Amino acid sequence: MSTAAEASVANALAAARKRLQAAGIADPLLDARLLIAEVVGFSLTDFVMKPDRAVTPEESARIAAMIERRANGEPVHRILGHREFHGLDLLLSKETLEPRPDTEVLVDTLLPALKKAVSAKGGARILDMGTGTGAICLALLKECPEATGIGSDISADALETAARNAARNDLGARFDAIRSDWFEKISGRFDIIVSNPPYIRTDIVATLDQEVRIHDPMAALDGGQDGLAPYRLIAADAGRFLVENGIVGVEIGFDQRLDVSAIFASYGFSLLDAVKDYGGNDRVLTFRR
């Protein structure tokens, strides 16, 4: 029989940290805290304020199961089933890419243009292609109450997740999820067309870190033989779907700035802005035609 002292949050945390450390997890303490917090309803400060909080047998079992999944290399946010992005809490699913902090740079780069469009005419439309969880479009809508948006994707699973994310963040009335292979089913014109497309070369995908390779959907990673196929498709058609002076914003791989700029230039677009991510790598390009 376990004593109350054994079944405290502090004890659970110590045991979980030790297990993850043994498994070679890079940040065992943080990951243990995130997983335990989910089960016992803690904020990260609660670990300092309430370490003696008792853990029930049911909670212990849930914690143990989650810690084992993490020890086996499954990413924390996949286990949790949701992740924070730009102030939104977003559900993840099998066919959605886990939104990364670097993608917030894309949101922040486009916000001034979106707000400018809204102040000029009272509203604005966004098209987020390959929307996944809906992260980019929903973050823009949250910051700009007068805007409306469409998230398009070829994955029904992703679109269902994006729609659920819109609803849980009170953005459902201004967001539509549309199943479309790039521009195929899209109509109308947009102030902002945005995409974080698959941009990894097919031959590189197999060499990616296990957490990405195994747990992120392949369709959201593989950008074809040279990693540039989606940019060609977007650049070729975007002009037909943009309002006058509309903007295209894309996330890119760290070594793709020149190639992607050249692709857009060949379709009559000029580069407005090239923005680096938190690691100092080229990450976001914006264009106007």
Short mmCIF file of N, CA, C and O in Angstrom, two decimals, residues 99-192:
data_model
loop_
_atom_site.label_atom_id
_atom_site.label_comp_id
_atom_site.label_asym_id
_atom_site.label_seq_id
_atom_site.Cartn_x
_atom_site.Cartn_y
_atom_site.Cartn_z
N PRO A 99 1.92 22.74 -35.00
CA PRO A 99 2.38 24.11 -35.30
C PRO A 99 3.60 24.46 -34.46
O PRO A 99 3.63 24.20 -33.25
N ARG A 100 4.62 25.03 -35.09
CA ARG A 100 5.87 25.37 -34.40
C ARG A 100 5.95 26.87 -34.13
O ARG A 100 5.39 27.68 -34.88
N PRO A 101 6.69 27.24 -33.08
CA PRO A 101 6.82 28.68 -32.77
C PRO A 101 7.34 29.51 -33.95
O PRO A 101 6.93 30.66 -34.11
N ASP A 102 8.21 28.94 -34.79
CA ASP A 102 8.74 29.72 -35.92
C ASP A 102 7.64 30.16 -36.88
O ASP A 102 7.78 31.19 -37.56
N THR A 103 6.54 29.40 -36.92
CA THR A 103 5.45 29.78 -37.82
C THR A 103 4.71 31.02 -37.32
O THR A 103 4.04 31.72 -38.08
N GLU A 104 4.85 31.33 -36.01
CA GLU A 104 4.27 32.57 -35.49
C GLU A 104 4.87 33.79 -36.18
O GLU A 104 4.24 34.84 -36.28
N VAL A 105 6.11 33.64 -36.66
CA VAL A 105 6.77 34.73 -37.39
C VAL A 105 5.98 35.08 -38.66
O VAL A 105 5.84 36.24 -39.03
N LEU A 106 5.42 34.06 -39.31
CA LEU A 106 4.60 34.27 -40.51
C LEU A 106 3.34 35.06 -40.16
O LEU A 106 2.97 36.01 -40.86
N VAL A 107 2.70 34.70 -39.06
CA VAL A 107 1.50 35.42 -38.60
C VAL A 107 1.85 36.89 -38.32
O VAL A 107 1.17 37.82 -38.80
N ASP A 108 2.92 37.11 -37.56
CA ASP A 108 3.29 38.47 -37.17
C ASP A 108 3.71 39.33 -38.37
O ASP A 108 3.50 40.54 -38.37
N THR A 109 4.30 38.68 -39.38
CA THR A 109 4.73 39.41 -40.58
C THR A 109 3.52 39.89 -41.39
O THR A 109 3.54 40.99 -41.97
N LEU A 110 2.45 39.08 -41.41
CA LEU A 110 1.28 39.42 -42.23
C LEU A 110 0.28 40.33 -41.53
O LEU A 110 -0.53 40.99 -42.19
N LEU A 111 0.32 40.38 -40.20
CA LEU A 111 -0.68 41.14 -39.45
C LEU A 111 -0.78 42.62 -39.87
O LEU A 111 -1.90 43.11 -40.06
N PRO A 112 0.33 43.34 -40.03
CA PRO A 112 0.21 44.75 -40.42
C PRO A 112 -0.52 44.93 -41.76
O PRO A 112 -1.36 45.83 -41.89
N ALA A 113 -0.24 44.06 -42.74
CA ALA A 113 -0.91 44.16 -44.04
C ALA A 113 -2.40 43.87 -43.90
O ALA A 113 -3.24 44.51 -44.54
N LEU A 114 -2.73 42.90 -43.04
CA LEU A 114 -4.14 42.55 -42.83
C LEU A 114 -4.88 43.72 -42.17
O LEU A 114 -5.97 44.10 -42.61
N LYS A 115 -4.26 44.31 -41.16
CA LYS A 115 -4.91 45.43 -40.46
C LYS A 115 -5.05 46.65 -41.36
O LYS A 115 -6.03 47.39 -41.29
N LYS A 116 -4.06 46.82 -42.25
CA LYS A 116 -4.12 47.93 -43.20
C LYS A 116 -5.30 47.73 -44.16
O LYS A 116 -6.04 48.67 -44.45
N ALA A 117 -5.48 46.51 -44.64
CA ALA A 117 -6.60 46.22 -45.54
C ALA A 117 -7.93 46.47 -44.85
O ALA A 117 -8.86 47.06 -45.42
N VAL A 118 -8.01 46.05 -43.59
CA VAL A 118 -9.25 46.23 -42.82
C VAL A 118 -9.54 47.72 -42.61
O VAL A 118 -10.67 48.18 -42.78
N SER A 119 -8.51 48.50 -42.27
CA SER A 119 -8.76 49.92 -42.00
C SER A 119 -9.12 50.65 -43.30
O SER A 119 -9.86 51.63 -43.27
N ALA A 120 -8.65 50.14 -44.43
CA ALA A 120 -8.97 50.79 -45.71
C ALA A 120 -10.39 50.51 -46.16
O ALA A 120 -11.03 51.38 -46.75
N LYS A 121 -10.91 49.31 -45.87
CA LYS A 121 -12.22 48.98 -46.44
C LYS A 121 -13.17 48.27 -45.47
O LYS A 121 -14.23 47.80 -45.88
N GLY A 122 -12.80 48.18 -44.21
CA GLY A 122 -13.72 47.66 -43.20
C GLY A 122 -13.74 46.16 -43.04
O GLY A 122 -14.40 45.64 -42.14
N GLY A 123 -13.03 45.44 -43.90
CA GLY A 123 -12.98 43.98 -43.78
C GLY A 123 -11.85 43.45 -44.63
O GLY A 123 -11.22 44.20 -45.39
N ALA A 124 -11.57 42.15 -44.50
CA ALA A 124 -10.52 41.54 -45.32
C ALA A 124 -10.73 40.04 -45.35
O ALA A 124 -11.31 39.46 -44.41
N ARG A 125 -10.26 39.41 -46.44
CA ARG A 125 -10.38 37.94 -46.57
C ARG A 125 -9.00 37.30 -46.61
O ARG A 125 -8.09 37.80 -47.29
N ILE A 126 -8.89 36.17 -45.93
CA ILE A 126 -7.64 35.42 -45.86
C ILE A 126 -7.87 34.03 -46.45
O ILE A 126 -8.90 33.41 -46.20
N LEU A 127 -6.89 33.55 -47.22
CA LEU A 127 -6.90 32.15 -47.67
C LEU A 127 -5.62 31.50 -47.13
O LEU A 127 -4.52 31.95 -47.43
N ASP A 128 -5.79 30.46 -46.32
CA ASP A 128 -4.66 29.73 -45.73
C ASP A 128 -4.62 28.36 -46.40
O ASP A 128 -5.48 27.51 -46.16
N MET A 129 -3.62 28.13 -47.25
CA MET A 129 -3.57 26.90 -48.04
C MET A 129 -2.72 25.83 -47.37
O MET A 129 -1.58 26.09 -46.98
N GLY A 130 -3.31 24.63 -47.24
CA GLY A 130 -2.65 23.58 -46.47
C GLY A 130 -2.75 23.93 -45.00
O GLY A 130 -1.80 23.91 -44.24
N THR A 131 -3.98 24.24 -44.58
CA THR A 131 -4.21 24.88 -43.28
C THR A 131 -3.87 23.99 -42.09
O THR A 131 -3.54 24.48 -41.02
N GLY A 132 -3.96 22.66 -42.25
CA GLY A 132 -3.63 21.77 -41.12
C GLY A 132 -4.54 22.01 -39.93
O GLY A 132 -5.77 21.91 -40.03
N THR A 133 -3.96 22.41 -38.80
CA THR A 133 -4.74 22.70 -37.59
C THR A 133 -5.55 23.98 -37.71
O THR A 133 -6.36 24.30 -36.84
N GLY A 134 -5.30 24.76 -38.78
CA GLY A 134 -5.92 26.08 -38.92
C GLY A 134 -5.10 27.17 -38.28
O GLY A 134 -5.50 28.34 -38.27
N ALA A 135 -3.93 26.81 -37.74
CA ALA A 135 -3.14 27.71 -36.89
C ALA A 135 -2.95 29.12 -37.46
O ALA A 135 -3.23 30.11 -36.78
N ILE A 136 -2.48 29.20 -38.71
CA ILE A 136 -2.10 30.52 -39.25
C ILE A 136 -3.34 31.39 -39.44
O ILE A 136 -3.39 32.53 -38.97
N CYS A 137 -4.34 30.84 -40.11
CA CYS A 137 -5.55 31.61 -40.38
C CYS A 137 -6.24 32.02 -39.07
O CYS A 137 -6.65 33.17 -38.90
N LEU A 138 -6.36 31.09 -38.15
CA LEU A 138 -7.07 31.38 -36.89
C LEU A 138 -6.33 32.42 -36.05
O LEU A 138 -6.95 33.28 -35.42
N ALA A 139 -5.00 32.37 -36.07
CA ALA A 139 -4.23 33.38 -35.32
C ALA A 139 -4.45 34.77 -35.92
O ALA A 139 -4.59 35.76 -35.20
N LEU A 140 -4.49 34.84 -37.26
CA LEU A 140 -4.75 36.14 -37.91
C LEU A 140 -6.16 36.64 -37.60
O LEU A 140 -6.37 37.82 -37.32
N LEU A 141 -7.14 35.72 -37.62
CA LEU A 141 -8.53 36.11 -37.31
C LEU A 141 -8.67 36.58 -35.87
O LEU A 141 -9.41 37.53 -35.59
N LYS A 142 -7.96 35.93 -34.96
CA LYS A 142 -8.03 36.32 -33.54
C LYS A 142 -7.55 37.76 -33.36
O LYS A 142 -8.11 38.52 -32.58
N GLU A 143 -6.50 38.11 -34.11
CA GLU A 143 -5.91 39.45 -33.96
C GLU A 143 -6.68 40.51 -34.74
O GLU A 143 -6.45 41.70 -34.55
N CYS A 144 -7.58 40.07 -35.61
CA CYS A 144 -8.24 41.02 -36.51
C CYS A 144 -9.72 40.67 -36.65
O CYS A 144 -10.12 39.95 -37.57
N PRO A 145 -10.55 41.16 -35.73
CA PRO A 145 -11.96 40.75 -35.65
C PRO A 145 -12.79 41.06 -36.90
O PRO A 145 -13.85 40.47 -37.09
N GLU A 146 -12.31 41.96 -37.76
CA GLU A 146 -13.10 42.30 -38.96
C GLU A 146 -12.79 41.38 -40.13
O GLU A 146 -13.42 41.47 -41.18
N ALA A 147 -11.80 40.51 -39.97
CA ALA A 147 -11.40 39.65 -41.09
C ALA A 147 -12.17 38.32 -41.08
O ALA A 147 -12.64 37.87 -40.04
N THR A 148 -12.27 37.71 -42.27
CA THR A 148 -12.80 36.35 -42.38
C THR A 148 -11.77 35.51 -43.12
O THR A 148 -10.90 36.05 -43.81
N GLY A 149 -11.86 34.19 -42.96
CA GLY A 149 -10.84 33.36 -43.57
C GLY A 149 -11.33 32.00 -44.03
O GLY A 149 -12.33 31.47 -43.54
N ILE A 150 -10.59 31.45 -45.01
CA ILE A 150 -10.81 30.09 -45.48
C ILE A 150 -9.53 29.31 -45.22
O ILE A 150 -8.43 29.78 -45.54
N GLY A 151 -9.67 28.14 -44.64
CA GLY A 151 -8.55 27.21 -44.53
C GLY A 151 -8.80 26.08 -45.50
O GLY A 151 -9.85 25.43 -45.44
N SER A 152 -7.87 25.86 -46.44
CA SER A 152 -8.05 24.77 -47.40
C SER A 152 -7.01 23.69 -47.14
O SER A 152 -5.90 23.97 -46.66
N ASP A 153 -7.38 22.46 -47.44
CA ASP A 153 -6.46 21.33 -47.25
C ASP A 153 -6.99 20.17 -48.09
O ASP A 153 -8.16 20.14 -48.44
N ILE A 154 -6.10 19.21 -48.40
CA ILE A 154 -6.58 18.02 -49.10
C ILE A 154 -6.99 16.93 -48.11
O ILE A 154 -7.61 15.96 -48.46
N SER A 155 -6.63 17.12 -46.84
CA SER A 155 -6.92 16.11 -45.83
C SER A 155 -8.23 16.40 -45.10
O SER A 155 -8.40 17.45 -44.47
N ALA A 156 -9.16 15.45 -45.16
CA ALA A 156 -10.43 15.61 -44.44
C ALA A 156 -10.19 15.65 -42.93
O ALA A 156 -10.85 16.40 -42.20
N ASP A 157 -9.24 14.85 -42.45
CA ASP A 157 -8.90 14.84 -41.03
C ASP A 157 -8.41 16.22 -40.59
O ASP A 157 -8.83 16.76 -39.56
N ALA A 158 -7.53 16.85 -41.38
CA ALA A 158 -7.02 18.18 -41.04
C ALA A 158 -8.15 19.20 -41.02
O ALA A 158 -8.22 20.03 -40.10
N LEU A 159 -9.03 19.14 -42.01
CA LEU A 159 -10.12 20.12 -42.08
C LEU A 159 -11.08 20.00 -40.90
O LEU A 159 -11.55 21.00 -40.37
N GLU A 160 -11.32 18.77 -40.49
CA GLU A 160 -12.19 18.55 -39.31
C GLU A 160 -11.52 19.15 -38.06
O GLU A 160 -12.16 19.80 -37.24
N THR A 161 -10.21 18.94 -37.96
CA THR A 161 -9.46 19.48 -36.82
C THR A 161 -9.45 21.01 -36.85
O THR A 161 -9.65 21.67 -35.82
N ALA A 162 -9.24 21.59 -38.03
CA ALA A 162 -9.23 23.05 -38.17
C ALA A 162 -10.59 23.64 -37.77
O ALA A 162 -10.66 24.66 -37.08
N ALA A 163 -11.67 22.99 -38.20
CA ALA A 163 -13.02 23.48 -37.87
C ALA A 163 -13.26 23.40 -36.36
O ALA A 163 -13.84 24.31 -35.76
N ARG A 164 -12.80 22.31 -35.75
CA ARG A 164 -12.94 22.17 -34.29
C ARG A 164 -12.12 23.24 -33.57
O ARG A 164 -12.55 23.80 -32.55
N ASN A 165 -10.94 23.54 -34.11
CA ASN A 165 -10.10 24.57 -33.49
C ASN A 165 -10.72 25.95 -33.62
O ASN A 165 -10.64 26.76 -32.70
N ALA A 166 -11.37 26.20 -34.76
CA ALA A 166 -12.07 27.48 -34.92
C ALA A 166 -13.18 27.60 -33.88
O ALA A 166 -13.31 28.63 -33.21
N ALA A 167 -13.94 26.52 -33.71
CA ALA A 167 -15.06 26.55 -32.76
C ALA A 167 -14.57 26.72 -31.33
O ALA A 167 -15.12 27.51 -30.56
N ARG A 168 -13.51 25.99 -30.94
CA ARG A 168 -13.07 26.04 -29.53
C ARG A 168 -12.41 27.36 -29.19
O ARG A 168 -12.23 27.69 -28.02
N ASN A 169 -12.02 28.14 -30.22
CA ASN A 169 -11.43 29.46 -29.97
C ASN A 169 -12.38 30.60 -30.37
O ASN A 169 -11.96 31.73 -30.57
N ASP A 170 -13.68 30.25 -30.48
CA ASP A 170 -14.74 31.23 -30.78
C ASP A 170 -14.51 31.98 -32.09
O ASP A 170 -14.81 33.17 -32.20
N LEU A 171 -13.97 31.28 -33.08
CA LEU A 171 -13.70 31.90 -34.38
C LEU A 171 -14.49 31.21 -35.51
O LEU A 171 -14.31 31.53 -36.68
N GLY A 172 -15.36 30.28 -35.12
CA GLY A 172 -16.09 29.48 -36.11
C GLY A 172 -16.93 30.30 -37.08
O GLY A 172 -17.07 29.94 -38.25
N ALA A 173 -17.48 31.41 -36.62
CA ALA A 173 -18.36 32.22 -37.47
C ALA A 173 -17.59 32.93 -38.59
O ALA A 173 -18.18 33.32 -39.60
N ARG A 174 -16.28 33.06 -38.43
CA ARG A 174 -15.49 33.79 -39.43
C ARG A 174 -14.52 32.89 -40.20
O ARG A 174 -13.67 33.37 -40.94
N PHE A 175 -14.66 31.57 -40.02
CA PHE A 175 -13.71 30.64 -40.63
C PHE A 175 -14.45 29.52 -41.37
O PHE A 175 -15.39 28.94 -40.83
N ASP A 176 -14.03 29.23 -42.60
CA ASP A 176 -14.57 28.10 -43.35
C ASP A 176 -13.45 27.15 -43.71
O ASP A 176 -12.38 27.59 -44.16
N ALA A 177 -13.69 25.85 -43.53
CA ALA A 177 -12.73 24.83 -43.94
C ALA A 177 -13.19 24.24 -45.27
O ALA A 177 -14.32 23.79 -45.39
N ILE A 178 -12.33 24.27 -46.27
CA ILE A 178 -12.70 23.81 -47.62
C ILE A 178 -11.70 22.77 -48.11
O ILE A 178 -10.49 23.01 -48.06
N ARG A 179 -12.22 21.65 -48.59
CA ARG A 179 -11.34 20.60 -49.12
C ARG A 179 -10.97 20.97 -50.56
O ARG A 179 -11.83 21.04 -51.44
N SER A 180 -9.69 21.21 -50.78
CA SER A 180 -9.25 21.65 -52.11
C SER A 180 -7.79 21.27 -52.31
O SER A 180 -6.98 21.37 -51.38
N ASP A 181 -7.46 20.83 -53.52
CA ASP A 181 -6.08 20.57 -53.89
C ASP A 181 -5.52 21.90 -54.41
O ASP A 181 -5.79 22.30 -55.54
N TRP A 182 -4.81 22.61 -53.54
CA TRP A 182 -4.37 23.98 -53.82
C TRP A 182 -5.58 24.82 -54.25
O TRP A 182 -6.55 24.89 -53.52
N PHE A 183 -5.54 25.45 -55.43
CA PHE A 183 -6.62 26.40 -55.76
C PHE A 183 -7.85 25.75 -56.40
O PHE A 183 -8.80 26.45 -56.76
N GLU A 184 -7.84 24.44 -56.56
CA GLU A 184 -8.85 23.74 -57.35
C GLU A 184 -10.30 24.13 -57.01
O GLU A 184 -11.11 24.41 -57.89
N LYS A 185 -10.66 24.16 -55.73
CA LYS A 185 -12.06 24.43 -55.34
C LYS A 185 -12.24 25.83 -54.74
O LYS A 185 -13.26 26.11 -54.09
N ILE A 186 -11.25 26.67 -54.93
CA ILE A 186 -11.29 28.01 -54.31
C ILE A 186 -11.93 29.01 -55.28
O ILE A 186 -11.70 28.95 -56.49
N SER A 187 -12.73 29.91 -54.74
CA SER A 187 -13.29 30.97 -55.59
C SER A 187 -13.22 32.29 -54.83
O SER A 187 -13.05 32.32 -53.62
N GLY A 188 -13.38 33.38 -55.57
CA GLY A 188 -13.33 34.71 -54.95
C GLY A 188 -11.90 35.24 -54.88
O GLY A 188 -10.96 34.62 -55.38
N ARG A 189 -11.78 36.40 -54.25
CA ARG A 189 -10.46 37.04 -54.13
C ARG A 189 -10.13 37.33 -52.67
O ARG A 189 -11.01 37.48 -51.85
N PHE A 190 -8.84 37.41 -52.42
CA PHE A 190 -8.37 37.50 -51.04
C PHE A 190 -7.34 38.62 -50.89
O PHE A 190 -6.57 38.90 -51.80
N ASP A 191 -7.35 39.22 -49.70
CA ASP A 191 -6.35 40.25 -49.38
C ASP A 191 -5.02 39.61 -49.03
O ASP A 191 -3.96 40.17 -49.31
N ILE A 192 -5.10 38.45 -48.39
CA ILE A 192 -3.89 37.72 -47.98
C ILE A 192 -4.05 36.26 -48.38
O ILE A 192 -5.06 35.62 -48.04
#
